[in-house]
Amino acid sequence: MRHILVFAKTPYAKTPYDRWLAGSDIVPVVVTASEYAAGYAHLPHVHAFDAYDTNQLVEKTALRLAREFAVEAVFARAEADIVRAAHLRELLGLPGQHVASALAFRDKVVMKDHLAGGAVEVPAYRRLDSAYSALGFIAEHGYPVVIKPVSESGSLGAVIVREEADLDAYLADPWRGAGEIEVFVPGQMYHVDGLVAGGEVVFVHPFRYLNDCLSFRDDDWVANLPLTPQDPSYDRLVKAARAVLAELPTPSQTAFHAEFWITPDDRLVFCEIASRTGGGMISAMVRQAFGIDLDREWLYAECGLPSTLGAPSYRPAGALCIPPRSGVLEHLPTAGQPECVREVALTGTVGQRFNGGVKSGLFLAGYVVGGDTEEDVAANLERVAGWFSDNTRWRPADSSGGTA
């Protein structure tokens, strides 16, 4: 019997590690967040924590368990776990992504330091360690600029500063700690998702965003749609993703989620990359569209298990994430959904109170939507978003009832 340690910041339904490992002699030892503990409760070794992202008892327990079970690998698919898993591997001499690589895929300044001057254009940027660095950068580059944390995901904490009043509003808020400031890049945003196994890119595909990563700020939906190989941007994006992976200290086994802009004057510009699967419904979309479960295949690669990847088949499919509004959810539609829906993930319950969108990867309702062509899928994504909006009811949070 062999063991691996799994940092499992995902619900069991999304990452059923024991089912994926069935038939092997590998047993997962799970460290998870309290809100997901019930889903993993049937497993023999599960340890759950409140305030999971920042609770350092997670690291202490993981180290104890890794030694107790003599784990052979550490698996972590959530952004919050990338660096803590790398530290643990390095401490124990285990294979997989180590700290220098994890930081290059997590810290946006370290990331761009690796890529600046390389094959893919990188926007002007600077580490933001005080108000003075923001003022100096804007004096050099002008408005607009984007200020964001160096290591968050899902556009959490990102601010577009278009003029001095925006800057004053940002500076008047409590200091958020180290961040990054970069020039604002206009254009259509794309993402490229894939898998590296045995040091080779074994799957890669580009997608475009409908709406954008900041739509959640307006409680608006965001969607993802695969590009066809005939799309004029397809080859450019695949080539850019491969170039970025080649210039970074990319681990031999990893999923990746990269983002790029194509500007109105047709420049391809790097945004960021993560050594994990994409958030929201991206993994579900890839599974429905290509028949590939990126998380499972990544786990197999980390464990040295044979891949089940075959030649990808393709059915057009897109992903839709709808954030909550501010208020108490009175009715959540679960019946009568359009027939184009292939997969659903609902994260809220009637009577629950919400404060609007938090980040692009977190949603109240997620859908994978099909169609005969990419154009059909794009229209169906709009149709499902409209159906959900028309059939969902909210009441103000200060009304009677509801939970905080």
mmCIF file of C-alpha atoms in Angstrom:
data_model
loop_
_atom_site.group_PDB
_atom_site.id
_atom_site.type_symbol
_atom_site.label_atom_id
_atom_site.label_comp_id
_atom_site.label_asym_id
_atom_site.label_seq_id
_atom_site.Cartn_x
_atom_site.Cartn_y
_atom_site.Cartn_z
ATOM 1 C CA MET A 1 0.000 0.000 0.000
ATOM 2 C CA ARG A 2 1.359 3.401 -1.045
ATOM 3 C CA HIS A 3 0.190 6.855 0.046
ATOM 4 C CA ILE A 4 0.074 10.332 -1.419
ATOM 5 C CA LEU A 5 -0.780 13.538 0.409
ATOM 6 C CA VAL A 6 -3.544 15.589 -1.208
ATOM 7 C CA PHE A 7 -4.275 19.235 -0.440
ATOM 8 C CA ALA A 8 -7.957 19.122 -1.370
ATOM 9 C CA LYS A 9 -9.465 22.592 -1.503
ATOM 10 C CA THR A 10 -12.290 21.397 -3.723
ATOM 11 C CA PRO A 11 -15.585 19.574 -3.155
ATOM 12 C CA TYR A 12 -15.433 15.794 -3.441
ATOM 13 C CA ALA A 13 -17.810 15.774 -6.415
ATOM 14 C CA LYS A 14 -15.215 17.740 -8.393
ATOM 15 C CA THR A 15 -12.153 15.792 -7.238
ATOM 16 C CA PRO A 16 -13.075 12.220 -6.155
ATOM 17 C CA TYR A 17 -9.485 11.184 -5.521
ATOM 18 C CA ASP A 18 -10.297 7.702 -4.203
ATOM 19 C CA ARG A 19 -12.382 6.898 -7.303
ATOM 20 C CA TRP A 20 -9.661 8.197 -9.588
ATOM 21 C CA LEU A 21 -7.088 6.032 -7.787
ATOM 22 C CA ALA A 22 -9.303 2.930 -7.631
ATOM 23 C CA GLY A 23 -7.472 -0.091 -9.001
ATOM 24 C CA SER A 24 -4.076 1.263 -8.018
ATOM 25 C CA ASP A 25 -2.397 0.546 -4.691
ATOM 26 C CA ILE A 26 -2.317 4.272 -3.816
ATOM 27 C CA VAL A 27 -4.357 5.667 -0.910
ATOM 28 C CA PRO A 28 -4.929 9.439 -0.656
ATOM 29 C CA VAL A 29 -4.263 11.157 2.675
ATOM 30 C CA VAL A 30 -6.464 14.252 2.485
ATOM 31 C CA VAL A 31 -6.019 17.684 4.020
ATOM 32 C CA THR A 32 -9.043 19.853 3.244
ATOM 33 C CA ALA A 33 -11.125 22.868 4.218
ATOM 34 C CA SER A 34 -13.907 22.410 6.768
ATOM 35 C CA GLU A 35 -16.612 23.222 4.236
ATOM 36 C CA TYR A 36 -15.563 20.256 2.091
ATOM 37 C CA ALA A 37 -14.916 17.753 4.892
ATOM 38 C CA ALA A 38 -18.283 15.972 4.684
ATOM 39 C CA GLY A 39 -17.694 14.981 1.071
ATOM 40 C CA TYR A 40 -14.420 13.228 1.932
ATOM 41 C CA ALA A 41 -15.645 11.753 5.236
ATOM 42 C CA HIS A 42 -15.856 8.205 3.844
ATOM 43 C CA LEU A 43 -12.096 8.147 3.226
ATOM 44 C CA PRO A 44 -9.809 6.694 5.920
ATOM 45 C CA HIS A 45 -7.462 9.658 6.342
ATOM 46 C CA VAL A 46 -9.099 13.096 6.240
ATOM 47 C CA HIS A 47 -8.085 16.201 8.211
ATOM 48 C CA ALA A 48 -10.138 19.403 7.881
ATOM 49 C CA PHE A 49 -9.386 22.989 8.907
ATOM 50 C CA ASP A 50 -11.217 26.272 9.300
ATOM 51 C CA ALA A 51 -9.664 29.342 7.619
ATOM 52 C CA TYR A 52 -7.888 26.848 5.379
ATOM 53 C CA ASP A 53 -5.992 29.305 3.181
ATOM 54 C CA THR A 54 -4.180 31.000 6.076
ATOM 55 C CA ASN A 55 -4.290 28.410 8.868
ATOM 56 C CA GLN A 56 -0.701 27.280 9.406
ATOM 57 C CA LEU A 57 -1.861 24.162 11.208
ATOM 58 C CA VAL A 58 -2.500 22.910 7.673
ATOM 59 C CA GLU A 59 1.254 22.895 7.039
ATOM 60 C CA LYS A 60 2.052 21.376 10.432
ATOM 61 C CA THR A 61 -0.451 18.569 9.960
ATOM 62 C CA ALA A 62 0.589 17.948 6.361
ATOM 63 C CA LEU A 63 4.212 17.511 7.415
ATOM 64 C CA ARG A 64 3.256 15.098 10.202
ATOM 65 C CA LEU A 65 1.041 13.051 7.893
ATOM 66 C CA ALA A 66 3.591 12.997 5.106
ATOM 67 C CA ARG A 67 6.162 11.525 7.491
ATOM 68 C CA GLU A 68 3.724 9.157 9.220
ATOM 69 C CA PHE A 69 2.534 7.625 5.948
ATOM 70 C CA ALA A 70 5.853 7.971 4.077
ATOM 71 C CA VAL A 71 3.994 9.597 1.203
ATOM 72 C CA GLU A 72 5.499 9.257 -2.254
ATOM 73 C CA ALA A 73 3.964 12.377 -3.756
ATOM 74 C CA VAL A 74 2.105 15.565 -2.868
ATOM 75 C CA PHE A 75 -0.803 16.727 -5.019
ATOM 76 C CA ALA A 76 -2.289 20.250 -4.875
ATOM 77 C CA ARG A 77 -4.579 21.742 -7.507
ATOM 78 C CA ALA A 78 -5.767 24.963 -5.794
ATOM 79 C CA GLU A 79 -3.904 28.256 -6.067
ATOM 80 C CA ALA A 80 -3.769 28.608 -2.276
ATOM 81 C CA ASP A 81 -1.902 25.277 -2.013
ATOM 82 C CA ILE A 82 0.690 25.623 -4.779
ATOM 83 C CA VAL A 83 3.472 27.137 -2.655
ATOM 84 C CA ARG A 84 2.704 25.216 0.572
ATOM 85 C CA ALA A 85 2.840 21.937 -1.380
ATOM 86 C CA ALA A 86 6.122 22.966 -3.007
ATOM 87 C CA HIS A 87 7.692 23.717 0.380
ATOM 88 C CA LEU A 88 6.585 20.318 1.657
ATOM 89 C CA ARG A 89 8.046 18.457 -1.329
ATOM 90 C CA GLU A 90 11.312 20.313 -0.961
ATOM 91 C CA LEU A 91 11.500 19.655 2.777
ATOM 92 C CA LEU A 92 10.935 15.925 2.298
ATOM 93 C CA GLY A 93 12.897 15.521 -0.925
ATOM 94 C CA LEU A 94 9.824 14.444 -2.882
ATOM 95 C CA PRO A 95 9.452 14.780 -6.651
ATOM 96 C CA GLY A 96 7.271 17.449 -8.212
ATOM 97 C CA GLN A 97 7.140 21.225 -8.278
ATOM 98 C CA HIS A 98 9.551 22.881 -5.842
ATOM 99 C CA VAL A 99 9.502 26.401 -4.410
ATOM 100 C CA ALA A 100 11.323 28.352 -7.142
ATOM 101 C CA SER A 101 8.949 26.967 -9.753
ATOM 102 C CA ALA A 102 5.863 27.520 -7.580
ATOM 103 C CA LEU A 103 6.791 31.164 -6.997
ATOM 104 C CA ALA A 104 7.386 31.700 -10.713
ATOM 105 C CA PHE A 105 3.833 30.539 -11.403
ATOM 106 C CA ARG A 106 2.275 32.273 -8.385
ATOM 107 C CA ASP A 107 4.040 35.617 -7.869
ATOM 108 C CA LYS A 108 3.147 37.813 -10.836
ATOM 109 C CA VAL A 109 6.325 39.891 -10.568
ATOM 110 C CA VAL A 110 8.651 36.871 -10.365
ATOM 111 C CA MET A 111 6.703 35.419 -13.288
ATOM 112 C CA LYS A 112 7.188 38.489 -15.466
ATOM 113 C CA ASP A 113 10.841 38.781 -14.434
ATOM 114 C CA HIS A 114 11.338 35.362 -16.047
ATOM 115 C CA LEU A 115 9.462 36.349 -19.216
ATOM 116 C CA ALA A 116 10.461 39.978 -19.821
ATOM 117 C CA GLY A 117 12.416 40.330 -23.042
ATOM 118 C CA GLY A 118 11.405 36.858 -24.203
ATOM 119 C CA ALA A 119 9.344 35.554 -27.094
ATOM 120 C CA VAL A 120 6.010 36.901 -25.811
ATOM 121 C CA GLU A 121 5.372 40.577 -25.123
ATOM 122 C CA VAL A 122 5.008 41.436 -21.423
ATOM 123 C CA PRO A 123 3.361 44.729 -20.376
ATOM 124 C CA ALA A 124 5.464 47.221 -18.404
ATOM 125 C CA TYR A 125 5.186 46.285 -14.705
ATOM 126 C CA ARG A 126 6.691 46.912 -11.287
ATOM 127 C CA ARG A 127 6.387 45.429 -7.813
ATOM 128 C CA LEU A 128 4.168 47.688 -5.726
ATOM 129 C CA ASP A 129 5.597 48.017 -2.227
ATOM 130 C CA SER A 130 4.347 51.499 -1.305
ATOM 131 C CA ALA A 131 2.418 54.486 -2.608
ATOM 132 C CA TYR A 132 5.708 55.880 -3.893
ATOM 133 C CA SER A 133 6.250 53.002 -6.308
ATOM 134 C CA ALA A 134 2.724 53.526 -7.694
ATOM 135 C CA LEU A 135 3.336 57.253 -8.155
ATOM 136 C CA GLY A 136 6.682 56.641 -9.832
ATOM 137 C CA PHE A 137 5.261 54.050 -12.218
ATOM 138 C CA ILE A 138 2.349 56.292 -13.233
ATOM 139 C CA ALA A 139 4.710 59.247 -13.717
ATOM 140 C CA GLU A 140 6.689 57.084 -16.142
ATOM 141 C CA HIS A 141 3.883 55.275 -17.962
ATOM 142 C CA GLY A 142 0.737 57.374 -17.437
ATOM 143 C CA TYR A 143 -2.854 56.184 -17.014
ATOM 144 C CA PRO A 144 -4.592 53.764 -17.142
ATOM 145 C CA VAL A 145 -2.825 51.151 -15.025
ATOM 146 C CA VAL A 146 -3.873 47.956 -13.273
ATOM 147 C CA ILE A 147 -2.997 47.288 -9.641
ATOM 148 C CA LYS A 148 -3.394 43.758 -8.319
ATOM 149 C CA PRO A 149 -2.081 41.430 -5.601
ATOM 150 C CA VAL A 150 1.000 39.489 -6.639
ATOM 151 C CA SER A 151 -0.427 36.078 -5.787
ATOM 152 C CA GLU A 152 -4.227 35.997 -5.961
ATOM 153 C CA SER A 153 -6.327 34.195 -8.546
ATOM 154 C CA GLY A 154 -9.587 34.957 -10.314
ATOM 155 C CA SER A 155 -8.862 38.692 -10.643
ATOM 156 C CA LEU A 156 -9.373 39.026 -6.887
ATOM 157 C CA GLY A 157 -8.272 42.471 -5.726
ATOM 158 C CA ALA A 158 -7.500 43.770 -9.221
ATOM 159 C CA VAL A 159 -8.206 47.483 -9.697
ATOM 160 C CA ILE A 160 -8.155 49.505 -12.935
ATOM 161 C CA VAL A 161 -6.851 53.008 -12.197
ATOM 162 C CA ARG A 162 -7.856 55.333 -15.033
ATOM 163 C CA GLU A 163 -7.224 58.744 -13.465
ATOM 164 C CA GLU A 164 -5.953 60.473 -10.368
ATOM 165 C CA ALA A 165 -9.280 60.198 -8.561
ATOM 166 C CA ASP A 166 -9.122 56.391 -8.953
ATOM 167 C CA LEU A 167 -5.575 56.405 -7.611
ATOM 168 C CA ASP A 168 -6.596 58.502 -4.607
ATOM 169 C CA ALA A 169 -9.456 56.109 -3.872
ATOM 170 C CA TYR A 170 -7.061 53.152 -4.029
ATOM 171 C CA LEU A 171 -4.449 54.820 -1.816
ATOM 172 C CA ALA A 172 -7.087 55.846 0.744
ATOM 173 C CA ASP A 173 -8.036 52.207 1.343
ATOM 174 C CA PRO A 174 -6.128 50.169 3.937
ATOM 175 C CA TRP A 175 -2.754 48.961 2.639
ATOM 176 C CA ARG A 176 -3.163 45.523 1.066
ATOM 177 C CA GLY A 177 0.469 44.485 1.214
ATOM 178 C CA ALA A 178 2.795 43.829 -1.706
ATOM 179 C CA GLY A 179 1.199 43.999 -5.111
ATOM 180 C CA GLU A 180 1.956 44.600 -8.755
ATOM 181 C CA ILE A 181 1.261 47.594 -10.965
ATOM 182 C CA GLU A 182 1.273 47.300 -14.746
ATOM 183 C CA VAL A 183 0.078 49.241 -17.752
ATOM 184 C CA PHE A 184 -3.504 48.569 -18.792
ATOM 185 C CA VAL A 185 -3.739 46.419 -21.928
ATOM 186 C CA PRO A 186 -6.897 46.842 -24.039
ATOM 187 C CA GLY A 187 -8.224 44.023 -26.175
ATOM 188 C CA GLN A 188 -9.866 40.620 -26.206
ATOM 189 C CA MET A 189 -8.704 38.257 -23.470
ATOM 190 C CA TYR A 190 -8.012 34.590 -24.168
ATOM 191 C CA HIS A 191 -6.862 31.688 -22.045
ATOM 192 C CA VAL A 192 -4.875 28.596 -22.943
ATOM 193 C CA ASP A 193 -5.281 25.481 -20.840
ATOM 194 C CA GLY A 194 -3.410 22.240 -20.942
ATOM 195 C CA LEU A 195 -1.325 19.540 -19.349
ATOM 196 C CA VAL A 196 2.391 18.827 -19.049
ATOM 197 C CA ALA A 197 3.368 15.200 -18.337
ATOM 198 C CA GLY A 198 6.844 13.754 -18.449
ATOM 199 C CA GLY A 199 8.158 17.209 -19.290
ATOM 200 C CA GLU A 200 6.095 17.381 -22.510
ATOM 201 C CA VAL A 201 2.971 19.369 -23.334
ATOM 202 C CA VAL A 202 0.509 16.537 -23.954
ATOM 203 C CA PHE A 203 -2.634 18.673 -24.290
ATOM 204 C CA VAL A 204 -3.075 22.358 -25.099
ATOM 205 C CA HIS A 205 -6.057 24.367 -26.331
ATOM 206 C CA PRO A 206 -6.946 28.081 -26.511
ATOM 207 C CA PHE A 207 -10.268 29.610 -25.478
ATOM 208 C CA ARG A 208 -11.784 33.081 -25.559
ATOM 209 C CA TYR A 209 -13.677 34.839 -22.814
ATOM 210 C CA LEU A 210 -17.189 36.121 -23.393
ATOM 211 C CA ASN A 211 -17.566 39.182 -21.200
ATOM 212 C CA ASP A 212 -14.309 39.322 -19.212
ATOM 213 C CA CYS A 213 -12.591 38.343 -15.966
ATOM 214 C CA LEU A 214 -13.886 41.433 -14.161
ATOM 215 C CA SER A 215 -17.552 40.891 -15.060
ATOM 216 C CA PHE A 216 -18.205 39.572 -11.543
ATOM 217 C CA ARG A 217 -17.642 43.124 -10.252
ATOM 218 C CA ASP A 218 -20.941 44.058 -11.888
ATOM 219 C CA ASP A 219 -22.561 40.763 -10.849
ATOM 220 C CA ASP A 220 -22.435 39.812 -14.526
ATOM 221 C CA TRP A 221 -21.632 36.410 -15.982
ATOM 222 C CA VAL A 222 -18.412 35.299 -17.634
ATOM 223 C CA ALA A 223 -18.134 32.500 -20.172
ATOM 224 C CA ASN A 224 -15.408 30.540 -21.941
ATOM 225 C CA LEU A 225 -15.538 29.194 -25.485
ATOM 226 C CA PRO A 226 -12.962 26.975 -27.275
ATOM 227 C CA LEU A 227 -11.380 28.308 -30.444
ATOM 228 C CA THR A 228 -11.432 26.119 -33.526
ATOM 229 C CA PRO A 229 -8.080 25.281 -35.142
ATOM 230 C CA GLN A 230 -9.222 27.414 -38.075
ATOM 231 C CA ASP A 231 -9.477 30.533 -35.918
ATOM 232 C CA PRO A 232 -6.701 32.986 -36.890
ATOM 233 C CA SER A 233 -5.707 33.338 -33.208
ATOM 234 C CA TYR A 234 -5.492 29.604 -32.491
ATOM 235 C CA ASP A 235 -1.897 28.919 -33.553
ATOM 236 C CA ARG A 236 -0.625 32.229 -32.147
ATOM 237 C CA LEU A 237 -2.021 31.450 -28.709
ATOM 238 C CA VAL A 238 -0.759 27.868 -28.647
ATOM 239 C CA LYS A 239 2.705 29.036 -29.711
ATOM 240 C CA ALA A 240 2.680 31.765 -27.031
ATOM 241 C CA ALA A 241 1.679 29.318 -24.286
ATOM 242 C CA ARG A 242 4.440 26.902 -25.296
ATOM 243 C CA ALA A 243 6.972 29.740 -25.325
ATOM 244 C CA VAL A 244 5.943 30.873 -21.831
ATOM 245 C CA LEU A 245 6.195 27.330 -20.471
ATOM 246 C CA ALA A 246 9.642 26.980 -22.037
ATOM 247 C CA GLU A 247 10.889 30.198 -20.396
ATOM 248 C CA LEU A 248 9.528 29.427 -16.920
ATOM 249 C CA PRO A 249 10.829 26.718 -14.550
ATOM 250 C CA THR A 250 7.897 24.512 -15.530
ATOM 251 C CA PRO A 251 7.526 21.290 -13.519
ATOM 252 C CA SER A 252 7.603 17.968 -15.354
ATOM 253 C CA GLN A 253 3.999 17.252 -14.356
ATOM 254 C CA THR A 254 1.478 20.072 -14.167
ATOM 255 C CA ALA A 255 -1.736 21.450 -15.517
ATOM 256 C CA PHE A 256 -1.571 25.068 -16.653
ATOM 257 C CA HIS A 257 -3.920 27.992 -17.195
ATOM 258 C CA ALA A 258 -2.446 30.955 -19.105
ATOM 259 C CA GLU A 259 -4.086 34.236 -20.070
ATOM 260 C CA PHE A 260 -3.226 36.562 -22.964
ATOM 261 C CA TRP A 261 -4.657 39.620 -24.656
ATOM 262 C CA ILE A 262 -4.849 40.304 -28.366
ATOM 263 C CA THR A 263 -4.948 44.077 -28.657
ATOM 264 C CA PRO A 264 -6.879 46.212 -31.166
ATOM 265 C CA ASP A 265 -3.593 46.706 -33.063
ATOM 266 C CA ASP A 266 -3.120 42.895 -33.130
ATOM 267 C CA ARG A 267 -0.349 42.500 -30.547
ATOM 268 C CA LEU A 268 -0.401 39.334 -28.443
ATOM 269 C CA VAL A 269 0.434 40.311 -24.849
ATOM 270 C CA PHE A 270 1.003 38.071 -21.833
ATOM 271 C CA CYS A 271 -1.238 38.478 -18.781
ATOM 272 C CA GLU A 272 -0.392 35.623 -16.395
ATOM 273 C CA ILE A 273 -0.074 31.854 -16.016
ATOM 274 C CA ALA A 274 -0.816 29.399 -13.211
ATOM 275 C CA SER A 275 0.491 25.869 -12.658
ATOM 276 C CA ARG A 276 -2.977 24.420 -12.077
ATOM 277 C CA THR A 277 -6.228 23.805 -13.886
ATOM 278 C CA GLY A 278 -8.431 26.797 -14.656
ATOM 279 C CA GLY A 279 -11.089 27.890 -12.199
ATOM 280 C CA GLY A 280 -14.823 28.168 -12.600
ATOM 281 C CA MET A 281 -16.226 25.575 -15.006
ATOM 282 C CA ILE A 282 -13.134 25.328 -17.219
ATOM 283 C CA SER A 283 -12.189 21.765 -16.208
ATOM 284 C CA ALA A 284 -15.779 20.617 -16.708
ATOM 285 C CA MET A 285 -15.882 22.297 -20.126
ATOM 286 C CA VAL A 286 -12.643 20.583 -21.191
ATOM 287 C CA ARG A 287 -14.041 17.242 -20.046
ATOM 288 C CA GLN A 288 -17.305 17.766 -21.953
ATOM 289 C CA ALA A 289 -15.668 19.202 -25.075
ATOM 290 C CA PHE A 290 -12.603 16.956 -25.379
ATOM 291 C CA GLY A 291 -13.294 13.943 -23.162
ATOM 292 C CA ILE A 292 -10.243 14.807 -21.015
ATOM 293 C CA ASP A 293 -10.319 15.220 -17.238
ATOM 294 C CA LEU A 294 -7.297 17.457 -16.709
ATOM 295 C CA ASP A 295 -7.315 17.120 -12.909
ATOM 296 C CA ARG A 296 -7.388 13.323 -13.045
ATOM 297 C CA GLU A 297 -4.684 13.115 -15.704
ATOM 298 C CA TRP A 298 -2.518 15.548 -13.729
ATOM 299 C CA LEU A 299 -2.964 13.389 -10.608
ATOM 300 C CA TYR A 300 -1.934 10.287 -12.560
ATOM 301 C CA ALA A 301 1.170 12.057 -13.851
ATOM 302 C CA GLU A 302 2.150 13.138 -10.316
ATOM 303 C CA CYS A 303 1.665 9.565 -9.057
ATOM 304 C CA GLY A 304 3.517 7.922 -11.924
ATOM 305 C CA LEU A 305 0.349 6.129 -13.063
ATOM 306 C CA PRO A 306 -0.332 5.414 -16.736
ATOM 307 C CA SER A 307 -2.173 8.146 -18.592
ATOM 308 C CA THR A 308 -5.648 7.458 -19.936
ATOM 309 C CA LEU A 309 -5.299 10.198 -22.541
ATOM 310 C CA GLY A 310 -6.304 9.095 -25.981
ATOM 311 C CA ALA A 311 -6.804 11.069 -29.138
ATOM 312 C CA PRO A 312 -9.143 13.891 -28.079
ATOM 313 C CA SER A 313 -12.601 13.806 -29.590
ATOM 314 C CA TYR A 314 -14.332 17.172 -29.841
ATOM 315 C CA ARG A 315 -17.896 18.306 -29.272
ATOM 316 C CA PRO A 316 -18.422 22.082 -29.147
ATOM 317 C CA ALA A 317 -19.042 23.195 -25.557
ATOM 318 C CA GLY A 318 -18.657 26.364 -23.515
ATOM 319 C CA ALA A 319 -18.567 27.220 -19.825
ATOM 320 C CA LEU A 320 -20.760 29.784 -18.071
ATOM 321 C CA CYS A 321 -20.257 31.150 -14.542
ATOM 322 C CA ILE A 322 -22.937 33.356 -12.995
ATOM 323 C CA PRO A 323 -21.978 35.223 -9.793
ATOM 324 C CA PRO A 324 -24.436 35.935 -7.000
ATOM 325 C CA ARG A 325 -26.095 39.300 -6.573
ATOM 326 C CA SER A 326 -26.145 41.235 -3.321
ATOM 327 C CA GLY A 327 -29.066 40.083 -1.218
ATOM 328 C CA VAL A 328 -30.838 36.936 -0.064
ATOM 329 C CA LEU A 329 -31.513 34.210 -2.605
ATOM 330 C CA GLU A 330 -35.262 33.487 -2.671
ATOM 331 C CA HIS A 331 -35.495 31.112 -5.644
ATOM 332 C CA LEU A 332 -32.871 29.173 -7.566
ATOM 333 C CA PRO A 333 -34.047 27.594 -10.847
ATOM 334 C CA THR A 334 -33.369 23.875 -11.090
ATOM 335 C CA ALA A 335 -36.086 22.774 -13.509
ATOM 336 C CA GLY A 336 -36.929 23.792 -17.039
ATOM 337 C CA GLN A 337 -33.360 24.594 -18.000
ATOM 338 C CA PRO A 338 -32.576 24.853 -21.725
ATOM 339 C CA GLU A 339 -31.866 21.526 -23.390
ATOM 340 C CA CYS A 340 -28.390 22.677 -24.441
ATOM 341 C CA VAL A 341 -27.120 22.384 -20.833
ATOM 342 C CA ARG A 342 -24.734 19.435 -20.380
ATOM 343 C CA GLU A 343 -23.518 19.935 -16.811
ATOM 344 C CA VAL A 344 -24.583 22.063 -13.831
ATOM 345 C CA ALA A 345 -22.872 23.133 -10.617
ATOM 346 C CA LEU A 346 -24.874 25.133 -8.050
ATOM 347 C CA THR A 347 -22.977 26.456 -5.035
ATOM 348 C CA GLY A 348 -25.679 28.331 -3.122
ATOM 349 C CA THR A 349 -28.969 27.520 -1.416
ATOM 350 C CA VAL A 350 -32.294 29.308 -1.057
ATOM 351 C CA GLY A 351 -32.247 31.584 1.998
ATOM 352 C CA GLN A 352 -28.512 32.217 1.738
ATOM 353 C CA ARG A 353 -27.229 35.775 1.842
ATOM 354 C CA PHE A 354 -24.647 36.984 -0.655
ATOM 355 C CA ASN A 355 -22.646 40.158 -1.135
ATOM 356 C CA GLY A 356 -22.285 40.056 -4.910
ATOM 357 C CA GLY A 357 -19.429 38.666 -6.953
ATOM 358 C CA VAL A 358 -16.128 38.019 -5.158
ATOM 359 C CA LYS A 359 -13.791 36.709 -7.885
ATOM 360 C CA SER A 360 -14.117 35.422 -11.417
ATOM 361 C CA GLY A 361 -13.681 31.740 -10.542
ATOM 362 C CA LEU A 362 -16.332 31.726 -7.807
ATOM 363 C CA PHE A 363 -19.948 31.467 -8.908
ATOM 364 C CA LEU A 364 -23.473 30.840 -7.739
ATOM 365 C CA ALA A 365 -24.349 28.803 -10.817
ATOM 366 C CA GLY A 366 -22.022 27.156 -13.314
ATOM 367 C CA TYR A 367 -23.072 25.533 -16.576
ATOM 368 C CA VAL A 368 -21.435 23.665 -19.413
ATOM 369 C CA VAL A 369 -23.429 24.370 -22.552
ATOM 370 C CA GLY A 370 -23.315 22.514 -25.866
ATOM 371 C CA GLY A 371 -24.271 23.204 -29.467
ATOM 372 C CA ASP A 372 -23.629 22.054 -33.013
ATOM 373 C CA THR A 373 -21.053 24.772 -33.715
ATOM 374 C CA GLU A 374 -19.087 27.341 -31.729
ATOM 375 C CA GLU A 375 -21.570 29.982 -32.888
ATOM 376 C CA ASP A 376 -24.418 27.862 -31.514
ATOM 377 C CA VAL A 377 -22.584 27.482 -28.211
ATOM 378 C CA ALA A 378 -22.010 31.237 -27.919
ATOM 379 C CA ALA A 379 -25.723 31.889 -28.519
ATOM 380 C CA ASN A 380 -26.693 29.156 -26.053
ATOM 381 C CA LEU A 381 -24.439 30.615 -23.358
ATOM 382 C CA GLU A 382 -26.327 33.912 -23.691
ATOM 383 C CA ARG A 383 -29.645 32.027 -23.644
ATOM 384 C CA VAL A 384 -28.818 30.083 -20.467
ATOM 385 C CA ALA A 385 -27.602 33.254 -18.744
ATOM 386 C CA GLY A 386 -30.877 34.964 -19.650
ATOM 387 C CA TRP A 387 -32.968 31.992 -18.512
ATOM 388 C CA PHE A 388 -31.166 31.923 -15.162
ATOM 389 C CA SER A 389 -31.624 35.657 -14.633
ATOM 390 C CA ASP A 390 -35.331 35.493 -15.528
ATOM 391 C CA ASN A 391 -35.985 32.590 -13.152
ATOM 392 C CA THR A 392 -33.923 33.600 -10.100
ATOM 393 C CA ARG A 393 -35.426 35.736 -7.339
ATOM 394 C CA TRP A 394 -33.642 37.882 -4.764
ATOM 395 C CA ARG A 395 -34.720 40.080 -1.880
ATOM 396 C CA PRO A 396 -32.750 42.826 -0.141
ATOM 397 C CA ALA A 397 -30.472 41.514 2.590
ATOM 398 C CA ASP A 398 -32.122 43.704 5.256
ATOM 399 C CA SER A 399 -35.503 42.030 4.700
ATOM 400 C CA SER A 400 -36.672 39.474 7.233
ATOM 401 C CA GLY A 401 -35.246 35.988 6.857
ATOM 402 C CA GLY A 402 -32.025 34.828 5.278
ATOM 403 C CA THR A 403 -28.706 33.906 6.744
ATOM 404 C CA ALA A 404 -25.422 35.723 6.848
#
